[in-house]
Amino acid sequence: MSTVAPAVQPVSSTADDRPDFKIVKSWKSPIALAIFTVVAFALFVAFGREGVSTMRLSTSSDLIQLPDLLLPTRLTGIVISVLLLVITGVSVWLVQSRRQVPIWLISVYAVLFLIGFLVWAAAGESIPVPGLLFGSLSLAVPLIFGALGGVISERVGVVNIAIEGQLLAGAFTSAMVASLTNQPILGLVAAMFAGVLVSMVLASFSIKYFVDQVIVGVVLNVLVIGVTGFLYSQVMAPNAALLNQPPRFERINIPLLSEIPIIGPVLFRQTLIVYIMYVAVALVYYGIFHTRWGLRLRSVGEHPQAADTVGINVGRTRFWNVSLAGAIVGLGGAYFTLGSVGAFGKEMTAGAGFIALAAVIFGRWDPIRATLAALLFGFASNLQNVLSVIGSPVPSEFMLMLPYLITIAAVAGFVGTSRGPAASGKPYIKS
Amino acid sequence: MSATQGPTTESGTPSSPAPEQPSRWNQAFREITTGNAIISVLAVVLALFVGGIMIAFTNEGVQEAAGYFFSRPGDLLREVWYSVSGAYSALFQGSVYNFRRPSFAAGIKPLTETLTFATPLIMAGLGVALGFRVGMFNIGGRGQMLIAAALGGWVGFAVDLPYGLHMVAALVAGVLGGALWGGIVGLLKARTGAHEVITTIMLNYVAFYLVSYLLREGFLKTPGSNNPKSPATKVTAVFPDLLGSTYSLHFGFILAIAATVFTWWLLSRSNLGFQFRAVGLNPHAARVAGISVKRIYVYAMLFSGGLIGLAGINQVLGTTTSGFGAGLDSGIGFDAITVALLGRSKPWGVFAAGILFGAFKAGGFSMQAAEGVPIDIVLVVQSLIVLFIAAPPLVRAIFRLPAPGSAPRRALPNVSQEVAAQ
């Protein structure tokens, strides 16, 4: 693990960032890693549990059957704790020699910690790994759509606190339109329109009237909760058979890919919305970093004045990109009704928009990282579900708390630095 | 982020002094029509109008009458009038004075309900407003209320103290709990620069799950019960009723008034408040003037959290004394933001806004019961009010009011334009 050439790196690693930049030693990540290592030793070794943890790797319907993985709980815990200690040592050494702790090292650490935790929690029990991952992805889908919309919106310079409202509006309209027309596709389109509508209010108030974007976002959430709640009680619930029984998307098995062990059933036996999500993640990533549209979008979000000077219409760019973000978030809202639950319920998004916002920040305003963060949050909530079935040693509330604590750690800078687009949240007033 | 400046941002441009002095009445009229007060009033009117449209559109009688609109258009208008006026008169009778009751004492009961609902809104609204004045956006009302209720509530049901002293002890514990939860945010912002909007939202959920756990298995659990609910507050800690037991108004309202006076004093008369406002107006200038901005952030969040904690403890000791669950804040933490915005972050403005929103809440329940209009309409009206108030140019455009500082309309075809044309 520690095979990094020490002599050459320090100069070149700073050179490609900024030429005259004095790196300040930041002990935040080693400290965070050390804390978690202590926790690991305490849980996995000191309070280590005896027995054998079984990991079921295949479901009965798989073509290729993998045998169950049997791990002795205490031994695995000790091995993993030692590995975590090694990584912590490496990070201390890196900071000591004035270098940054790379993100991949932290990711490896996180995955190891999670495996260790899983093995520890499953002592004497068995955990269905495909089921755990499948549920995680299902819970993560709306979060990923929300996070993508959030990334676009914040990258163009408009803080999007209204993700929650956009999700809820999307869920409501998709349920209604899909029930009326009996066409889930039309429901999907309607959800996008609803998301765009909420976005346009956000955009016009923040761009035309220079209202503080956070205020508009917060108020829009309340407004959407009020409007959907009102229409639900007044119109939808009395005519539930006509208006609130949307057809759900069928699962589509992709041939060959769906037969890959472990990840096949998780990734490729999904509904249309999930496949759209894969495409959306790729498109947003490619669009933001490799096209002219993305360059303009980022320039407006980082330095609107400079963008204006070279002839980019800041207001218009912001308006249409925020609208686009709303359309994407709306798709996530449709997943609640057409993908998972099947019918609209009051305030059914239950804070998913805020977790998506957390994913945006934890993912440092990058579509891929935000997606991974959303997956992590989905994993944390589903882990809680699975553990509550097999009898969790940790109270479920603390598992549910995890995404939020991680986000606080992220914004406080314990997991690398997180800096948003420079002009995000600031109205551009042309002088 | 300058949260306080949002609502008052103007797009009007200052004009050069007018060549001829307009008459005094004209001037007075202009001051009224361009002021902030008229915008607030018009925003409420506009929001109620939009709410009325929603009520009318979803009313069954209106929908039926719309079916034969071309044969008898009068029916539609009558149905619209019935549905909207019925809903809003129920709202009024549920929040101010009920004319159907025989005596004044019974008729005025809704007003006391309004004040009871307004009490926590005022307290929490003051906390949010204090944050605004320092340039911080405290969305963490929910978490701060929950932690305050957990700590203060525990003192309220688990500790044995004499009457009066017990209440004070619970109050102090609650306020400290809220201040603690808010102080974390201030500390994180001061130490690491973590944005308070994100940390407060996240801490809301942390507090929610923490209190849920404590109610299920921790020290807030009622012994021998599986309900995630705390034991009832002991009588020695409960707020006394102000107007006898027939009315629900309790001592909390006096505390709300006291909190308003305190916040007013803190912000506009104290040394610390001066520093608060200086940081809120311009943190860079404040730092140059020798104010420790980071320290002020921590203090501001302590006070803000403490005031919101007061709202939390008010719920436990005054409003629902039979034990609380994790849904204790019932949206007050978020309503407080709209209250603070409507009150323009001024203590007495928040007081008035809190009473207005308390009236909406009290009236909303009776509107739901009497007319079958879902209480969610209140949320719609409230959020619309804040949206309209936040964008004065929009309200001016709708009502065709002149922008502040602009030249009187008569003088519009002015000389400079003609010169430019030549």
PDB file of C-alpha atoms in Angstrom, chain B residues 293 360 403:
ATOM      1  CA  VAL B 293     -16.691  37.486  13.417  1.00  0.00           C
ATOM      2  CA  PHE B 360     -54.049  30.796  10.204  1.00  0.00           C
ATOM      3  CA  ALA B 403     -41.420  51.880  -7.336  1.00  0.00           C
TER       4      ALA B 403
END
